[in-house]
Amino acid sequence: MRRAALRLCALGKGQLTPGRGLTQGPQNPKKQGIFHIHEVRDKLREIVGASTNWRDHVKAMEERKLLHSFLAKSQDELPPRRMKDSYIEVLLPLGSEPELREKYLTVQNTVRFGRILEDLDSLGVLTCYMHNKIHSAKMSPLSIVTALVDKIDMCKKSLSPEQDIKFSGHVSWVGKTSMEVKMQMFQLHGDEFCPVLDATFVMVARDSENKGPAFVNPLILESPEEEELFRQGELNKGRRIAFSSTSLLKMAPSAEERTTIHEMFLSTLDPKTISFRSRVLPPNAVWMENSKLKSLEICHPQERNIFNRIFGGFLMRKAYELGWATACSFGGSRPFVVAVDDIMFQKPVEVGSLLFLSSQVCFTQNNYIQVRVHSEVASLQEKEHTTTNVFHFTFMSEKEVPLVFPKTYGGFSLVFQSPCCT
């Protein structure tokens, strides 16, 4: 098995704790310069010059063509930046502003994690714009979009909707046209903000019309801690490349994987018959194909981002909520999320699209449930479906859950290609 067994084992031992960013621990929530959560999207619109009126979105995008002259011809033309140059903090005042609370509230009086995913996506984009800020231009010539959610680890079971939350983020690694962003989330307990979440996103820079790659400012490393963060970014990049190259869509299973597949298959054969067609479930097990849920969303202009495509955070929220419902139905209790892995943003989702989401359990162990959500779109004019995203969520149930067994080769591939499986 690849990552699933190792990662779920680490979860069981409590080894997944937030990693280090530039700062950790208590911070002053009234610190001058901290953004309010409502200001993040407004700041992004200001940086890009996006219209708040859907009727004017075409004109706004046409005006961005004039920013091409500000794009660098090579990365050497751009001044290097420090990690602290992109560092920002954002306050989500659930405790001090009760009128904001209902948007984030669950029926169990906890915080909706799907809303947190939306906020993290916006924060990641704004952080990268701070890293690539051009003082001579009113608007940024870059179109910065989310390419990948590498991982999100939780170190707290649930969040209180009655205490303020603070996010922090900064660029931790830079390539030629891509950036890794480290983000952390804290919640107020008494007089201190305590860490509850650690996230790593990968962003890419595109030109002013979002049609081709654009160079980003290089990064200066000023301390051993920053050198370690950058080194980890390089390792993360290498791991992603290696994982992609070993995909079962590109190469056959390894000898170990073939043995595991065969053993799992044999465990589902009916011992009373001598036939590969007679399949029975082992004790306390469920067929993978019986763990599916599906949903459909119409992508309205309200959910558009600053580039008039559907906001990535909205897609993550909808996928998470379907994944949570799948884990809840499968496990028979209300689960809580413990990790998010390898959310791939393969294609943008256009406003007006029909968004089809399909969710299923692909791996279980003890109380843990690994859920994969696949999203695809079809335009209102065409019936052809195109994959846009793949999401992976790890939940913990209140009680031990059944094992999940695939019936087909495709089902076995989901087990091995799960990001919890390497």
PDB file of C-alpha atoms in Angstrom, residues 162-408:
ATOM      1  CA  GLU A 162     -17.674  31.724  19.526  1.00  0.00           C
ATOM      2  CA  GLN A 163     -13.956  32.538  19.527  1.00  0.00           C
ATOM      3  CA  ASP A 164     -11.980  34.654  17.053  1.00  0.00           C
ATOM      4  CA  ILE A 165      -9.858  32.894  14.442  1.00  0.00           C
ATOM      5  CA  LYS A 166      -6.666  34.221  12.908  1.00  0.00           C
ATOM      6  CA  PHE A 167      -4.924  33.119   9.708  1.00  0.00           C
ATOM      7  CA  SER A 168      -1.314  33.808   8.774  1.00  0.00           C
ATOM      8  CA  GLY A 169       0.529  33.049   5.567  1.00  0.00           C
ATOM      9  CA  HIS A 170       3.697  33.709   3.588  1.00  0.00           C
ATOM     10  CA  VAL A 171       5.495  32.458   0.477  1.00  0.00           C
ATOM     11  CA  SER A 172       7.917  29.700   1.529  1.00  0.00           C
ATOM     12  CA  TRP A 173       9.290  28.471  -1.819  1.00  0.00           C
ATOM     13  CA  VAL A 174       9.583  29.974  -5.306  1.00  0.00           C
ATOM     14  CA  GLY A 175      10.272  28.441  -8.709  1.00  0.00           C
ATOM     15  CA  LYS A 176      10.274  30.263 -12.035  1.00  0.00           C
ATOM     16  CA  THR A 177       6.498  30.659 -12.340  1.00  0.00           C
ATOM     17  CA  SER A 178       5.142  28.900  -9.245  1.00  0.00           C
ATOM     18  CA  MET A 179       5.132  29.505  -5.497  1.00  0.00           C
ATOM     19  CA  GLU A 180       4.471  27.462  -2.389  1.00  0.00           C
ATOM     20  CA  VAL A 181       2.509  29.170   0.381  1.00  0.00           C
ATOM     21  CA  LYS A 182       2.579  28.125   4.037  1.00  0.00           C
ATOM     22  CA  MET A 183      -0.521  29.052   6.004  1.00  0.00           C
ATOM     23  CA  GLN A 184      -1.554  28.511   9.589  1.00  0.00           C
ATOM     24  CA  MET A 185      -4.784  29.005  11.462  1.00  0.00           C
ATOM     25  CA  PHE A 186      -5.093  29.853  15.147  1.00  0.00           C
ATOM     26  CA  GLN A 187      -8.070  30.192  17.483  1.00  0.00           C
ATOM     27  CA  LEU A 188      -8.298  32.427  20.505  1.00  0.00           C
ATOM     28  CA  HIS A 189      -8.234  30.662  23.872  1.00  0.00           C
ATOM     29  CA  GLY A 190      -8.132  33.101  26.756  1.00  0.00           C
ATOM     30  CA  ASP A 191      -5.556  35.712  25.753  1.00  0.00           C
ATOM     31  CA  GLU A 192      -3.631  33.523  23.309  1.00  0.00           C
ATOM     32  CA  PHE A 193      -4.108  32.334  19.746  1.00  0.00           C
ATOM     33  CA  CYS A 194      -3.404  28.587  19.685  1.00  0.00           C
ATOM     34  CA  PRO A 195      -2.555  26.680  16.461  1.00  0.00           C
ATOM     35  CA  VAL A 196      -5.263  24.443  14.993  1.00  0.00           C
ATOM     36  CA  LEU A 197      -4.335  23.989  11.307  1.00  0.00           C
ATOM     37  CA  ASP A 198      -1.338  23.938   8.981  1.00  0.00           C
ATOM     38  CA  ALA A 199      -1.722  24.214   5.196  1.00  0.00           C
ATOM     39  CA  THR A 200       0.528  24.143   2.145  1.00  0.00           C
ATOM     40  CA  PHE A 201      -0.802  25.482  -1.170  1.00  0.00           C
ATOM     41  CA  VAL A 202       0.926  25.756  -4.552  1.00  0.00           C
ATOM     42  CA  MET A 203       0.103  28.802  -6.693  1.00  0.00           C
ATOM     43  CA  VAL A 204       1.057  29.569 -10.283  1.00  0.00           C
ATOM     44  CA  ALA A 205       1.526  32.942 -11.966  1.00  0.00           C
ATOM     45  CA  ARG A 206      -0.038  33.588 -15.351  1.00  0.00           C
ATOM     46  CA  ASP A 207       0.040  36.641 -17.602  1.00  0.00           C
ATOM     47  CA  SER A 208      -2.457  39.486 -17.268  1.00  0.00           C
ATOM     48  CA  GLU A 209      -5.050  37.640 -19.399  1.00  0.00           C
ATOM     49  CA  ASN A 210      -4.454  34.293 -17.677  1.00  0.00           C
ATOM     50  CA  LYS A 211      -3.377  32.721 -20.978  1.00  0.00           C
ATOM     51  CA  GLY A 212       0.279  31.815 -20.395  1.00  0.00           C
ATOM     52  CA  PRO A 213       2.911  31.477 -17.624  1.00  0.00           C
ATOM     53  CA  ALA A 214       4.583  34.521 -16.078  1.00  0.00           C
ATOM     54  CA  PHE A 215       7.752  34.897 -14.021  1.00  0.00           C
ATOM     55  CA  VAL A 216       7.628  35.544 -10.270  1.00  0.00           C
ATOM     56  CA  ASN A 217      10.063  37.339  -7.976  1.00  0.00           C
ATOM     57  CA  PRO A 218      12.887  35.151  -6.633  1.00  0.00           C
ATOM     58  CA  LEU A 219      13.198  34.531  -2.906  1.00  0.00           C
ATOM     59  CA  ILE A 220      15.945  35.609  -0.494  1.00  0.00           C
ATOM     60  CA  LEU A 221      16.600  33.286   2.453  1.00  0.00           C
ATOM     61  CA  GLU A 222      17.648  35.127   5.617  1.00  0.00           C
ATOM     62  CA  SER A 223      17.882  32.452   8.314  1.00  0.00           C
ATOM     63  CA  PRO A 224      18.407  28.712   8.837  1.00  0.00           C
ATOM     64  CA  GLU A 225      14.669  28.397   9.502  1.00  0.00           C
ATOM     65  CA  GLU A 226      13.857  29.936   6.125  1.00  0.00           C
ATOM     66  CA  GLU A 227      16.432  27.715   4.425  1.00  0.00           C
ATOM     67  CA  GLU A 228      14.703  24.692   5.936  1.00  0.00           C
ATOM     68  CA  LEU A 229      11.293  25.892   4.720  1.00  0.00           C
ATOM     69  CA  PHE A 230      12.699  26.372   1.218  1.00  0.00           C
ATOM     70  CA  ARG A 231      14.380  22.950   1.307  1.00  0.00           C
ATOM     71  CA  GLN A 232      11.065  21.391   2.294  1.00  0.00           C
ATOM     72  CA  GLY A 233       9.455  23.141  -0.671  1.00  0.00           C
ATOM     73  CA  GLU A 234      12.021  21.543  -2.981  1.00  0.00           C
ATOM     74  CA  LEU A 235      11.312  18.134  -1.437  1.00  0.00           C
ATOM     75  CA  ASN A 236       7.578  18.666  -1.863  1.00  0.00           C
ATOM     76  CA  LYS A 237       8.080  19.477  -5.538  1.00  0.00           C
ATOM     77  CA  GLY A 238      10.173  16.342  -6.030  1.00  0.00           C
ATOM     78  CA  ARG A 239       7.591  14.200  -4.243  1.00  0.00           C
ATOM     79  CA  ARG A 240       4.795  15.515  -6.447  1.00  0.00           C
ATOM     80  CA  ILE A 241       6.787  14.784  -9.598  1.00  0.00           C
ATOM     81  CA  ALA A 242       7.610  11.276  -8.377  1.00  0.00           C
ATOM     82  CA  PHE A 243       3.997  10.582  -7.402  1.00  0.00           C
ATOM     83  CA  SER A 244       2.782  11.738 -10.834  1.00  0.00           C
ATOM     84  CA  SER A 245       5.302   9.532 -12.646  1.00  0.00           C
ATOM     85  CA  THR A 246       4.188   6.423 -10.728  1.00  0.00           C
ATOM     86  CA  SER A 247       0.470   6.951 -11.389  1.00  0.00           C
ATOM     87  CA  LEU A 248      -1.327   3.769 -12.387  1.00  0.00           C
ATOM     88  CA  LEU A 249      -2.604   5.745 -15.375  1.00  0.00           C
ATOM     89  CA  LYS A 250       1.017   5.775 -16.646  1.00  0.00           C
ATOM     90  CA  MET A 251       2.611   2.550 -15.413  1.00  0.00           C
ATOM     91  CA  ALA A 252       1.683  -0.903 -14.120  1.00  0.00           C
ATOM     92  CA  PRO A 253       1.474  -1.699 -10.391  1.00  0.00           C
ATOM     93  CA  SER A 254       4.664  -2.719  -8.626  1.00  0.00           C
ATOM     94  CA  ALA A 255       5.272  -6.321  -7.545  1.00  0.00           C
ATOM     95  CA  GLU A 256       4.203  -5.447  -3.991  1.00  0.00           C
ATOM     96  CA  GLU A 257       1.028  -3.774  -5.234  1.00  0.00           C
ATOM     97  CA  ARG A 258       0.178  -6.719  -7.504  1.00  0.00           C
ATOM     98  CA  THR A 259       0.568  -9.085  -4.548  1.00  0.00           C
ATOM     99  CA  THR A 260      -1.691  -6.912  -2.374  1.00  0.00           C
ATOM    100  CA  ILE A 261      -4.330  -6.671  -5.118  1.00  0.00           C
ATOM    101  CA  HIS A 262      -4.297 -10.451  -5.542  1.00  0.00           C
ATOM    102  CA  GLU A 263      -4.588 -11.073  -1.804  1.00  0.00           C
ATOM    103  CA  MET A 264      -7.484  -8.625  -1.474  1.00  0.00           C
ATOM    104  CA  PHE A 265      -9.192 -10.228  -4.467  1.00  0.00           C
ATOM    105  CA  LEU A 266      -8.778 -13.761  -3.065  1.00  0.00           C
ATOM    106  CA  SER A 267     -10.238 -12.654   0.267  1.00  0.00           C
ATOM    107  CA  THR A 268     -13.498 -11.827  -1.543  1.00  0.00           C
ATOM    108  CA  LEU A 269     -13.903 -15.211  -3.305  1.00  0.00           C
ATOM    109  CA  ASP A 270     -16.624 -17.562  -2.121  1.00  0.00           C
ATOM    110  CA  PRO A 271     -14.832 -20.625  -0.625  1.00  0.00           C
ATOM    111  CA  LYS A 272     -17.840 -22.816  -1.479  1.00  0.00           C
ATOM    112  CA  THR A 273     -17.252 -22.435  -5.229  1.00  0.00           C
ATOM    113  CA  ILE A 274     -14.273 -22.778  -7.524  1.00  0.00           C
ATOM    114  CA  SER A 275     -14.932 -19.642  -9.550  1.00  0.00           C
ATOM    115  CA  PHE A 276     -13.554 -16.128  -9.822  1.00  0.00           C
ATOM    116  CA  ARG A 277     -17.091 -14.905 -10.457  1.00  0.00           C
ATOM    117  CA  SER A 278     -18.381 -15.769  -6.985  1.00  0.00           C
ATOM    118  CA  ARG A 279     -17.505 -12.743  -4.875  1.00  0.00           C
ATOM    119  CA  VAL A 280     -18.454 -12.367  -1.239  1.00  0.00           C
ATOM    120  CA  LEU A 281     -17.583  -9.716   1.287  1.00  0.00           C
ATOM    121  CA  PRO A 282     -15.272 -10.515   4.190  1.00  0.00           C
ATOM    122  CA  PRO A 283     -16.715  -9.883   7.688  1.00  0.00           C
ATOM    123  CA  ASN A 284     -17.341  -6.234   8.568  1.00  0.00           C
ATOM    124  CA  ALA A 285     -16.745  -4.999   5.020  1.00  0.00           C
ATOM    125  CA  VAL A 286     -18.574  -2.959   2.352  1.00  0.00           C
ATOM    126  CA  TRP A 287     -18.175  -2.941  -1.416  1.00  0.00           C
ATOM    127  CA  MET A 288     -16.519   0.283  -2.572  1.00  0.00           C
ATOM    128  CA  GLU A 289     -19.180   0.845  -5.221  1.00  0.00           C
ATOM    129  CA  ASN A 290     -21.829   1.022  -2.480  1.00  0.00           C
ATOM    130  CA  SER A 291     -20.121   3.983  -0.771  1.00  0.00           C
ATOM    131  CA  LYS A 292     -20.854   6.576  -3.469  1.00  0.00           C
ATOM    132  CA  LEU A 293     -22.744   9.870  -3.329  1.00  0.00           C
ATOM    133  CA  LYS A 294     -23.245  12.395  -6.137  1.00  0.00           C
ATOM    134  CA  SER A 295     -24.358  16.008  -6.450  1.00  0.00           C
ATOM    135  CA  LEU A 296     -24.874  18.689  -9.088  1.00  0.00           C
ATOM    136  CA  GLU A 297     -24.176  22.422  -8.855  1.00  0.00           C
ATOM    137  CA  ILE A 298     -25.120  25.173 -11.299  1.00  0.00           C
ATOM    138  CA  CYS A 299     -22.190  27.622 -11.400  1.00  0.00           C
ATOM    139  CA  HIS A 300     -23.728  31.055 -11.001  1.00  0.00           C
ATOM    140  CA  PRO A 301     -21.842  34.391 -11.315  1.00  0.00           C
ATOM    141  CA  GLN A 302     -22.067  34.844  -7.526  1.00  0.00           C
ATOM    142  CA  GLU A 303     -19.361  32.176  -7.119  1.00  0.00           C
ATOM    143  CA  ARG A 304     -16.884  33.706  -9.590  1.00  0.00           C
ATOM    144  CA  ASN A 305     -13.332  34.684  -8.655  1.00  0.00           C
ATOM    145  CA  ILE A 306     -11.510  37.868  -9.624  1.00  0.00           C
ATOM    146  CA  PHE A 307     -10.784  36.380 -13.071  1.00  0.00           C
ATOM    147  CA  ASN A 308     -14.446  35.517 -13.691  1.00  0.00           C
ATOM    148  CA  ARG A 309     -13.963  31.785 -13.333  1.00  0.00           C
ATOM    149  CA  ILE A 310     -15.580  29.799 -10.524  1.00  0.00           C
ATOM    150  CA  PHE A 311     -13.771  30.459  -7.230  1.00  0.00           C
ATOM    151  CA  GLY A 312     -11.514  27.551  -6.237  1.00  0.00           C
ATOM    152  CA  GLY A 313     -12.560  27.882  -2.608  1.00  0.00           C
ATOM    153  CA  PHE A 314     -16.201  27.350  -3.614  1.00  0.00           C
ATOM    154  CA  LEU A 315     -15.234  24.154  -5.443  1.00  0.00           C
ATOM    155  CA  MET A 316     -13.322  22.942  -2.374  1.00  0.00           C
ATOM    156  CA  ARG A 317     -16.250  23.727  -0.075  1.00  0.00           C
ATOM    157  CA  LYS A 318     -18.751  21.838  -2.209  1.00  0.00           C
ATOM    158  CA  ALA A 319     -16.413  18.858  -2.604  1.00  0.00           C
ATOM    159  CA  TYR A 320     -15.673  18.797   1.127  1.00  0.00           C
ATOM    160  CA  GLU A 321     -19.340  18.909   2.082  1.00  0.00           C
ATOM    161  CA  LEU A 322     -20.150  16.012  -0.256  1.00  0.00           C
ATOM    162  CA  GLY A 323     -17.110  14.115   1.060  1.00  0.00           C
ATOM    163  CA  TRP A 324     -18.240  14.722   4.641  1.00  0.00           C
ATOM    164  CA  ALA A 325     -21.743  13.472   3.818  1.00  0.00           C
ATOM    165  CA  THR A 326     -20.205  10.349   2.253  1.00  0.00           C
ATOM    166  CA  ALA A 327     -18.082   9.655   5.339  1.00  0.00           C
ATOM    167  CA  CYS A 328     -21.080  10.336   7.593  1.00  0.00           C
ATOM    168  CA  SER A 329     -23.310   7.920   5.659  1.00  0.00           C
ATOM    169  CA  PHE A 330     -20.593   5.253   5.484  1.00  0.00           C
ATOM    170  CA  GLY A 331     -19.467   5.428   9.105  1.00  0.00           C
ATOM    171  CA  GLY A 332     -22.882   5.891  10.693  1.00  0.00           C
ATOM    172  CA  SER A 333     -21.777   8.871  12.787  1.00  0.00           C
ATOM    173  CA  ARG A 334     -20.780  12.502  12.331  1.00  0.00           C
ATOM    174  CA  PRO A 335     -17.084  12.506  11.324  1.00  0.00           C
ATOM    175  CA  PHE A 336     -14.566  15.313  11.599  1.00  0.00           C
ATOM    176  CA  VAL A 337     -11.846  16.135   9.114  1.00  0.00           C
ATOM    177  CA  VAL A 338      -8.232  15.465  10.066  1.00  0.00           C
ATOM    178  CA  ALA A 339      -6.397  15.999   6.762  1.00  0.00           C
ATOM    179  CA  VAL A 340      -6.777  17.200   3.178  1.00  0.00           C
ATOM    180  CA  ASP A 341      -4.334  15.995   0.505  1.00  0.00           C
ATOM    181  CA  ASP A 342      -3.423  16.683  -3.110  1.00  0.00           C
ATOM    182  CA  ILE A 343      -6.365  18.706  -4.413  1.00  0.00           C
ATOM    183  CA  MET A 344      -5.508  19.036  -8.093  1.00  0.00           C
ATOM    184  CA  PHE A 345      -6.889  22.029 -10.012  1.00  0.00           C
ATOM    185  CA  GLN A 346      -6.609  20.561 -13.512  1.00  0.00           C
ATOM    186  CA  LYS A 347      -8.927  22.876 -15.447  1.00  0.00           C
ATOM    187  CA  PRO A 348     -10.783  26.089 -14.596  1.00  0.00           C
ATOM    188  CA  VAL A 349     -14.544  25.974 -14.185  1.00  0.00           C
ATOM    189  CA  GLU A 350     -16.401  28.535 -16.273  1.00  0.00           C
ATOM    190  CA  VAL A 351     -19.373  30.505 -14.978  1.00  0.00           C
ATOM    191  CA  GLY A 352     -22.555  28.872 -16.241  1.00  0.00           C
ATOM    192  CA  SER A 353     -21.159  25.340 -16.187  1.00  0.00           C
ATOM    193  CA  LEU A 354     -22.923  22.339 -14.713  1.00  0.00           C
ATOM    194  CA  LEU A 355     -20.631  20.940 -12.008  1.00  0.00           C
ATOM    195  CA  PHE A 356     -20.957  17.202 -11.341  1.00  0.00           C
ATOM    196  CA  LEU A 357     -19.419  15.908  -8.105  1.00  0.00           C
ATOM    197  CA  SER A 358     -18.955  12.214  -7.365  1.00  0.00           C
ATOM    198  CA  SER A 359     -17.696  11.027  -3.986  1.00  0.00           C
ATOM    199  CA  GLN A 360     -16.739   7.594  -2.668  1.00  0.00           C
ATOM    200  CA  VAL A 361     -14.835   5.936   0.151  1.00  0.00           C
ATOM    201  CA  CYS A 362     -11.577   4.472  -1.191  1.00  0.00           C
ATOM    202  CA  PHE A 363      -9.762   3.374   1.989  1.00  0.00           C
ATOM    203  CA  THR A 364     -10.561   2.778   5.656  1.00  0.00           C
ATOM    204  CA  GLN A 365      -8.614   1.826   8.749  1.00  0.00           C
ATOM    205  CA  ASN A 366      -9.972   1.642  12.288  1.00  0.00           C
ATOM    206  CA  ASN A 367     -11.906   4.922  12.736  1.00  0.00           C
ATOM    207  CA  TYR A 368     -10.427   6.644   9.687  1.00  0.00           C
ATOM    208  CA  ILE A 369     -12.176   7.118   6.341  1.00  0.00           C
ATOM    209  CA  GLN A 370     -10.411   8.249   3.163  1.00  0.00           C
ATOM    210  CA  VAL A 371     -12.824   9.869   0.680  1.00  0.00           C
ATOM    211  CA  ARG A 372     -12.107  10.772  -2.934  1.00  0.00           C
ATOM    212  CA  VAL A 373     -14.242  13.384  -4.699  1.00  0.00           C
ATOM    213  CA  HIS A 374     -14.093  13.729  -8.468  1.00  0.00           C
ATOM    214  CA  SER A 375     -15.492  16.812 -10.198  1.00  0.00           C
ATOM    215  CA  GLU A 376     -16.309  17.315 -13.852  1.00  0.00           C
ATOM    216  CA  VAL A 377     -18.148  19.979 -15.814  1.00  0.00           C
ATOM    217  CA  ALA A 378     -20.400  20.224 -18.831  1.00  0.00           C
ATOM    218  CA  SER A 379     -21.404  23.478 -20.445  1.00  0.00           C
ATOM    219  CA  LEU A 380     -25.079  24.265 -20.936  1.00  0.00           C
ATOM    220  CA  GLN A 381     -24.601  23.886 -24.705  1.00  0.00           C
ATOM    221  CA  GLU A 382     -22.506  20.689 -24.767  1.00  0.00           C
ATOM    222  CA  LYS A 383     -22.996  17.306 -23.115  1.00  0.00           C
ATOM    223  CA  GLU A 384     -19.322  16.317 -23.054  1.00  0.00           C
ATOM    224  CA  HIS A 385     -17.929  16.070 -19.521  1.00  0.00           C
ATOM    225  CA  THR A 386     -14.419  17.266 -18.603  1.00  0.00           C
ATOM    226  CA  THR A 387     -12.571  16.481 -15.361  1.00  0.00           C
ATOM    227  CA  THR A 388     -11.606  19.650 -13.492  1.00  0.00           C
ATOM    228  CA  ASN A 389     -10.583  18.576  -9.985  1.00  0.00           C
ATOM    229  CA  VAL A 390      -9.798  15.594  -7.790  1.00  0.00           C
ATOM    230  CA  PHE A 391     -10.122  16.004  -4.017  1.00  0.00           C
ATOM    231  CA  HIS A 392      -8.949  13.742  -1.161  1.00  0.00           C
ATOM    232  CA  PHE A 393     -10.218  14.100   2.407  1.00  0.00           C
ATOM    233  CA  THR A 394      -9.411  12.046   5.503  1.00  0.00           C
ATOM    234  CA  PHE A 395     -12.098  11.890   8.196  1.00  0.00           C
ATOM    235  CA  MET A 396     -12.236  10.313  11.640  1.00  0.00           C
ATOM    236  CA  SER A 397     -15.470   8.653  12.701  1.00  0.00           C
ATOM    237  CA  GLU A 398     -16.751   8.453  16.263  1.00  0.00           C
ATOM    238  CA  LYS A 399     -16.652   4.660  16.023  1.00  0.00           C
ATOM    239  CA  GLU A 400     -14.719   2.015  14.107  1.00  0.00           C
ATOM    240  CA  VAL A 401     -15.835   1.739  10.473  1.00  0.00           C
ATOM    241  CA  PRO A 402     -16.106  -1.247   8.108  1.00  0.00           C
ATOM    242  CA  LEU A 403     -13.365  -2.160   5.653  1.00  0.00           C
ATOM    243  CA  VAL A 404     -13.953  -1.164   2.043  1.00  0.00           C
ATOM    244  CA  PHE A 405     -13.271  -3.627  -0.791  1.00  0.00           C
ATOM    245  CA  PRO A 406     -13.177  -2.845  -4.509  1.00  0.00           C
ATOM    246  CA  LYS A 407     -14.856  -5.122  -7.032  1.00  0.00           C
ATOM    247  CA  THR A 408     -12.974  -3.931 -10.098  1.00  0.00           C
TER     248      THR A 408
END
